[in-house]
mmCIF file of C-alpha atoms in Angstrom:
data_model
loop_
_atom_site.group_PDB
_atom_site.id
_atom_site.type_symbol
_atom_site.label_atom_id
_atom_site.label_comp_id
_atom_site.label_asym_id
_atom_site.label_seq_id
_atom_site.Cartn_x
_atom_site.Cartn_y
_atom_site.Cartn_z
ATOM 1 C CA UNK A 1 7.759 2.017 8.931
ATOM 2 C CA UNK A 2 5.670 -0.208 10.595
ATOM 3 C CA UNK A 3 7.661 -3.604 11.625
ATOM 4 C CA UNK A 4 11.646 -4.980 11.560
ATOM 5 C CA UNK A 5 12.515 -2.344 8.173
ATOM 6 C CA UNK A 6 9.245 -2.796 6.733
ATOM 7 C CA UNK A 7 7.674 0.114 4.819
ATOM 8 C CA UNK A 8 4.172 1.080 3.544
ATOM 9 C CA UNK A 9 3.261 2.584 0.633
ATOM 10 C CA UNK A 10 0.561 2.991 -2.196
ATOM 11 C CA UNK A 11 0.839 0.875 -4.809
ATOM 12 C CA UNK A 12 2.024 2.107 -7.854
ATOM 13 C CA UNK A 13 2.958 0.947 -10.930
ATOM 14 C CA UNK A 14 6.626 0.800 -10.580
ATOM 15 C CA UNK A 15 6.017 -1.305 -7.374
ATOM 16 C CA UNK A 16 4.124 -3.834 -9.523
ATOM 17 C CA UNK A 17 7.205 -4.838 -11.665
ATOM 18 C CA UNK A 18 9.073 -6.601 -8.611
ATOM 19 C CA UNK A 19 7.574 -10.382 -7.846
ATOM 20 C CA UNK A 20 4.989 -10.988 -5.561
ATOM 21 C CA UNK A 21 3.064 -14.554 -4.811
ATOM 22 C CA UNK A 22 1.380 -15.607 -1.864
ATOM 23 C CA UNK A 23 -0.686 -19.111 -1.753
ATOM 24 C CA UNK A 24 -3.724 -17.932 -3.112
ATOM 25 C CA UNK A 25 -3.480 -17.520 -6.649
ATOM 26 C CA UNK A 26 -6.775 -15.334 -6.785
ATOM 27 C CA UNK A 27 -5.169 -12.706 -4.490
ATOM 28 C CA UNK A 28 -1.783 -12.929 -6.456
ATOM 29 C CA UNK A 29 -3.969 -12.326 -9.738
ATOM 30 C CA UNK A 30 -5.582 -9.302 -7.720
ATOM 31 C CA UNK A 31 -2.401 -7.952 -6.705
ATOM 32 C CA UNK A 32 -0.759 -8.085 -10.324
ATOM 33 C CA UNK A 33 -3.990 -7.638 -12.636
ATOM 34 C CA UNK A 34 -6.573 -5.893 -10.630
ATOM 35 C CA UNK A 35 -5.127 -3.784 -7.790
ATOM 36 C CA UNK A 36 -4.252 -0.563 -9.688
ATOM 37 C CA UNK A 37 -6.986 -0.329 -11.858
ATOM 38 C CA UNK A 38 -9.516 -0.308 -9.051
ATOM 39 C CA UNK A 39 -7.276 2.491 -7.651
ATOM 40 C CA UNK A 40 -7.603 4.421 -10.382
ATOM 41 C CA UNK A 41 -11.542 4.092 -10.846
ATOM 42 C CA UNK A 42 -11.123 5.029 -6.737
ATOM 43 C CA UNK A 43 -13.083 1.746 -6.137
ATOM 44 C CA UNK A 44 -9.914 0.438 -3.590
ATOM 45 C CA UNK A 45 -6.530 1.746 -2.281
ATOM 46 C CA UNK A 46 -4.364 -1.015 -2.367
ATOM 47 C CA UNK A 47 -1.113 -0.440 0.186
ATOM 48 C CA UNK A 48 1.969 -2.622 -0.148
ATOM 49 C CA UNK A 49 4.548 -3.731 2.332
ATOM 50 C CA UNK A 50 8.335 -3.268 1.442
ATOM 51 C CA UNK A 51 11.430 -4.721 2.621
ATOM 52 C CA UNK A 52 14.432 -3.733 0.602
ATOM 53 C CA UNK A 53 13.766 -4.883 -2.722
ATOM 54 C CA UNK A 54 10.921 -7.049 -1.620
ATOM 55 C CA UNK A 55 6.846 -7.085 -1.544
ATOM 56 C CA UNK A 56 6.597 -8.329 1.795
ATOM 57 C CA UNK A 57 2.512 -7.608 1.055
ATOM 58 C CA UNK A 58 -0.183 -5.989 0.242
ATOM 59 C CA UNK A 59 -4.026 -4.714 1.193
ATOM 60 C CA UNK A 60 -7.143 -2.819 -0.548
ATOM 61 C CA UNK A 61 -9.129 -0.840 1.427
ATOM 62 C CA UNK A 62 -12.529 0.503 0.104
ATOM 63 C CA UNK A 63 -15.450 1.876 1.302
ATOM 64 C CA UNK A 64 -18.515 -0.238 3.270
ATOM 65 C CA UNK A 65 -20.958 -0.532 5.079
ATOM 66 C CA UNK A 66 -22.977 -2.832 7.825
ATOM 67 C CA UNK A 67 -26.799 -2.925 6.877
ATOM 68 C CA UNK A 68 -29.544 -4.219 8.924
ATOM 69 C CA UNK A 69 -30.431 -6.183 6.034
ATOM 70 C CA UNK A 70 -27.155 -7.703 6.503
ATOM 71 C CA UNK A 71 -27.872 -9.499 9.229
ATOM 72 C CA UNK A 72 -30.508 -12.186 10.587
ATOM 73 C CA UNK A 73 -32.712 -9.525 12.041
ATOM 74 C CA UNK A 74 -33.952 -12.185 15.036
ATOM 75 C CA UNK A 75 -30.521 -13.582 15.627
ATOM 76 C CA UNK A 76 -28.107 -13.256 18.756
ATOM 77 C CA UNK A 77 -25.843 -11.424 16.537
ATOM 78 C CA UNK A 78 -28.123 -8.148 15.547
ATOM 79 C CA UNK A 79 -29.111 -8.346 19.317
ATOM 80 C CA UNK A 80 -25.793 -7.951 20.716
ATOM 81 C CA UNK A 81 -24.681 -5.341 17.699
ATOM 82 C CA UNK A 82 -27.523 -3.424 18.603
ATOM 83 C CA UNK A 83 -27.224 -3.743 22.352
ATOM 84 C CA UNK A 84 -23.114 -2.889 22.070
ATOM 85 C CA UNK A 85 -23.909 0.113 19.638
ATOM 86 C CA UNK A 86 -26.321 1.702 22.138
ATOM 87 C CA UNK A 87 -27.985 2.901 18.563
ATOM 88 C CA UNK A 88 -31.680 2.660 17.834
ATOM 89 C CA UNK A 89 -32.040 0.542 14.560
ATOM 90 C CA UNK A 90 -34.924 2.948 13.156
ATOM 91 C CA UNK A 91 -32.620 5.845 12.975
ATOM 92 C CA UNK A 92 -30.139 4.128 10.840
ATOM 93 C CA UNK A 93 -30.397 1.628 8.212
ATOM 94 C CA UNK A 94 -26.713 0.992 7.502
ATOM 95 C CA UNK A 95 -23.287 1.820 9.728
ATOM 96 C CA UNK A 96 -20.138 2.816 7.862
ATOM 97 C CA UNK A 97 -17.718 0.659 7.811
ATOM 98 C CA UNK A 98 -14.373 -0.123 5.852
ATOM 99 C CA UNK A 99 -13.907 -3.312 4.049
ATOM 100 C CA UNK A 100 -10.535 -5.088 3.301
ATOM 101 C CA UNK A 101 -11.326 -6.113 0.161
ATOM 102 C CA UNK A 102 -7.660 -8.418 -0.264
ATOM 103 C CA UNK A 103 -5.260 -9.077 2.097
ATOM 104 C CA UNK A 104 -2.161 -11.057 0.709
ATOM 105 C CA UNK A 105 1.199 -11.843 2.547
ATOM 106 C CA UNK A 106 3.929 -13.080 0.204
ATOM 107 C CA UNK A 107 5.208 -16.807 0.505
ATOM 108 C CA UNK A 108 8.397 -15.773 1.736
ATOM 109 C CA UNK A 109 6.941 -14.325 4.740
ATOM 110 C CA UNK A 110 4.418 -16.221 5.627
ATOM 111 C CA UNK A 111 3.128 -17.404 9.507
ATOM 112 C CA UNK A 112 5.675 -14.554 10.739
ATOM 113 C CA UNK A 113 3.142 -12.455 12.253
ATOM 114 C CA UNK A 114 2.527 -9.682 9.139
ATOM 115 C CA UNK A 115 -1.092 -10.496 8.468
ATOM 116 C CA UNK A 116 -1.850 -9.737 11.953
ATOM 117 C CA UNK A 117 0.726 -6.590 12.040
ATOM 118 C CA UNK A 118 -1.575 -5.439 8.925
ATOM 119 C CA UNK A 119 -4.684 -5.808 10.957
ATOM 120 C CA UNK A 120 -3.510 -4.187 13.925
ATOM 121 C CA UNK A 121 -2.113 -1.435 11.917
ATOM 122 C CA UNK A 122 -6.114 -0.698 9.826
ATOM 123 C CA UNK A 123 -7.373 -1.126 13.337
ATOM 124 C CA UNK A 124 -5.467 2.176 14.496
ATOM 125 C CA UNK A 125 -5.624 4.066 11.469
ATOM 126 C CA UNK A 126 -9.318 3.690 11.803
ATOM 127 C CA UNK A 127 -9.156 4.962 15.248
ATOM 128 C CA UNK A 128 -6.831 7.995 14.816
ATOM 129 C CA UNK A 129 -7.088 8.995 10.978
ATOM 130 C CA UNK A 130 -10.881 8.306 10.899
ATOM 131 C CA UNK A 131 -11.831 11.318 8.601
ATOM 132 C CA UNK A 132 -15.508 10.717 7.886
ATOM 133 C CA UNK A 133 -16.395 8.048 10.105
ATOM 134 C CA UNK A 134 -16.181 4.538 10.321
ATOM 135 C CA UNK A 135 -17.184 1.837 12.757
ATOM 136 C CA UNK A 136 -16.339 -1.567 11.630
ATOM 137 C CA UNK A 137 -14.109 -3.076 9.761
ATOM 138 C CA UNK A 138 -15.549 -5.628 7.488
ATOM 139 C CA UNK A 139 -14.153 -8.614 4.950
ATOM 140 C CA UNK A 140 -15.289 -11.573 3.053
ATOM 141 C CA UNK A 141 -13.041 -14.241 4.051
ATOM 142 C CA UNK A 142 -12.153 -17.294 2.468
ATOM 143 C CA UNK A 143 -14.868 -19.882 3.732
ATOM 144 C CA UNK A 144 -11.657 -22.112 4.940
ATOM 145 C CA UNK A 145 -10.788 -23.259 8.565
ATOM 146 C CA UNK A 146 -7.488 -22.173 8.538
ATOM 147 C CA UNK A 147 -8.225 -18.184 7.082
ATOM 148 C CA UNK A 148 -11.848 -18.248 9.395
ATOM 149 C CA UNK A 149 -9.635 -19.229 12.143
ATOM 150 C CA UNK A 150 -7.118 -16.430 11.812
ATOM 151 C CA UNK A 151 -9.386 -14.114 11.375
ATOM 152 C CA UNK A 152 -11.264 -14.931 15.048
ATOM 153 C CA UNK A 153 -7.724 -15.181 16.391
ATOM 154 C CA UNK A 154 -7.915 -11.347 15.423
ATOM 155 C CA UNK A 155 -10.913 -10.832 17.259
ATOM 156 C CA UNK A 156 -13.113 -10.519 13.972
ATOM 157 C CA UNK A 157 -16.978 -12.367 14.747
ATOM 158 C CA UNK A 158 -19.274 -13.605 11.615
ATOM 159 C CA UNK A 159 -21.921 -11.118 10.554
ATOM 160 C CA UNK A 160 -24.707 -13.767 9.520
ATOM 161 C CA UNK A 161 -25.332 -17.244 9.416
ATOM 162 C CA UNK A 162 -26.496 -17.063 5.927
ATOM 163 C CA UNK A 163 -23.394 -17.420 4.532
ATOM 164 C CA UNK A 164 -21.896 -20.776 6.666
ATOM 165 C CA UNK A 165 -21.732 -22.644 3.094
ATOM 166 C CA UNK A 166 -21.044 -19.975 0.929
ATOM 167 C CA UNK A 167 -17.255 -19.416 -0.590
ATOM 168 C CA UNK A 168 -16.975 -16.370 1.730
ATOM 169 C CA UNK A 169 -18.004 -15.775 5.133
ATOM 170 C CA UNK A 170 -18.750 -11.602 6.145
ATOM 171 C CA UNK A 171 -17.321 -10.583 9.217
ATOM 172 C CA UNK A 172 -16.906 -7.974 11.256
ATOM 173 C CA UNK A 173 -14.487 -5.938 13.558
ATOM 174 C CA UNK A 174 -16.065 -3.052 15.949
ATOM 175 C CA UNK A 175 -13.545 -0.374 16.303
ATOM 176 C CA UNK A 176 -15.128 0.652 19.588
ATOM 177 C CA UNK A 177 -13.096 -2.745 20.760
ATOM 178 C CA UNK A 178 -10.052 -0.571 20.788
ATOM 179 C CA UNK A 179 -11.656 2.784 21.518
ATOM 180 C CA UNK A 180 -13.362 1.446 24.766
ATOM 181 C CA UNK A 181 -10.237 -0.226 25.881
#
């Protein structure tokens, strides 16, 4: 239980008959349509928040990484990675990391704090279940104001400027945020 009688569990495919719909119909079509099959190629485990009878929401998790070919190479951002890493770039060529592939909070509960609650919550479980290891947290967000802006609320930062006009921006969470603090 993570939250006011909200559960977590994997999604299965009894879970998928109850209704779900957030304000993105592309993550609604993931959730109903896509979501267990790419848990059962293992490409994404999708989790789903329960309250009673209700999807509250859902997430997919899936493997990632952070590559220096990610980045501008000459921009402030690889500087200060580098620099807050205390890494040398020639040893590694890539960082793991854990992408949130979807992240959809039904309509009903909407602007009530969850979204964060579900960030918070992969933040930890990175910190005290990490298994294999795993530094960042990664996403491609919707390239919108208001989903950009809640993501920085949660103290995610943009990966590259390459992406500024693109449908998605990449960004980034280091879990040594929490770990240092």
């Amino acid at each position: 239980m993570i939250d006011d009688g909200i559960c977590i569990e994997r999604l299965s495919g009894d879970v998928l008959k109850r209704a779900f719909s957030c304000e993105n119909n592309d993550l609604t079509d993931f959730f109903h349509n896509d979501a267990l099959p790419h848990q059962e190629k293992l490409l994404a485990v999708t989790n789903v928040l329960i309250k009673g009878d209700d999807i509250v929401a859902f997430y997919s998790v899936l493997n990632d990484k952070i590559s220096i070919n990610d980045v501008d190479n000459k921009s402030t951002i690889w500087k200060k990675l580098i620099r807050n890493w205390g890494l040398k770039p020639k040893r590694y060529k890539s960082y793991p990391a854990v992408k949130i592939g979807r992240l959809g909070v039904d309509i009903k509960y909407k602007r009530k704090g969850i979204g964060t609650t579900i960030l918070d919550y992969i933040k930890i479980t990175f910190i005290t279940n990490n298994r294999t290891g795993c530094k960042f947290i990664t996403l491609d967000a919707y390239n919108k104001e208001e989903v950009l802006n809640f993501y920085k609320k949660n103290e995610f930062e943009f990966l590259t400027t390459k992406d500024v006009n693109a449908p998605t921006r990449l960004m980034y969470f280091d879990l040594m945020k929490i770990v240092d603090n």
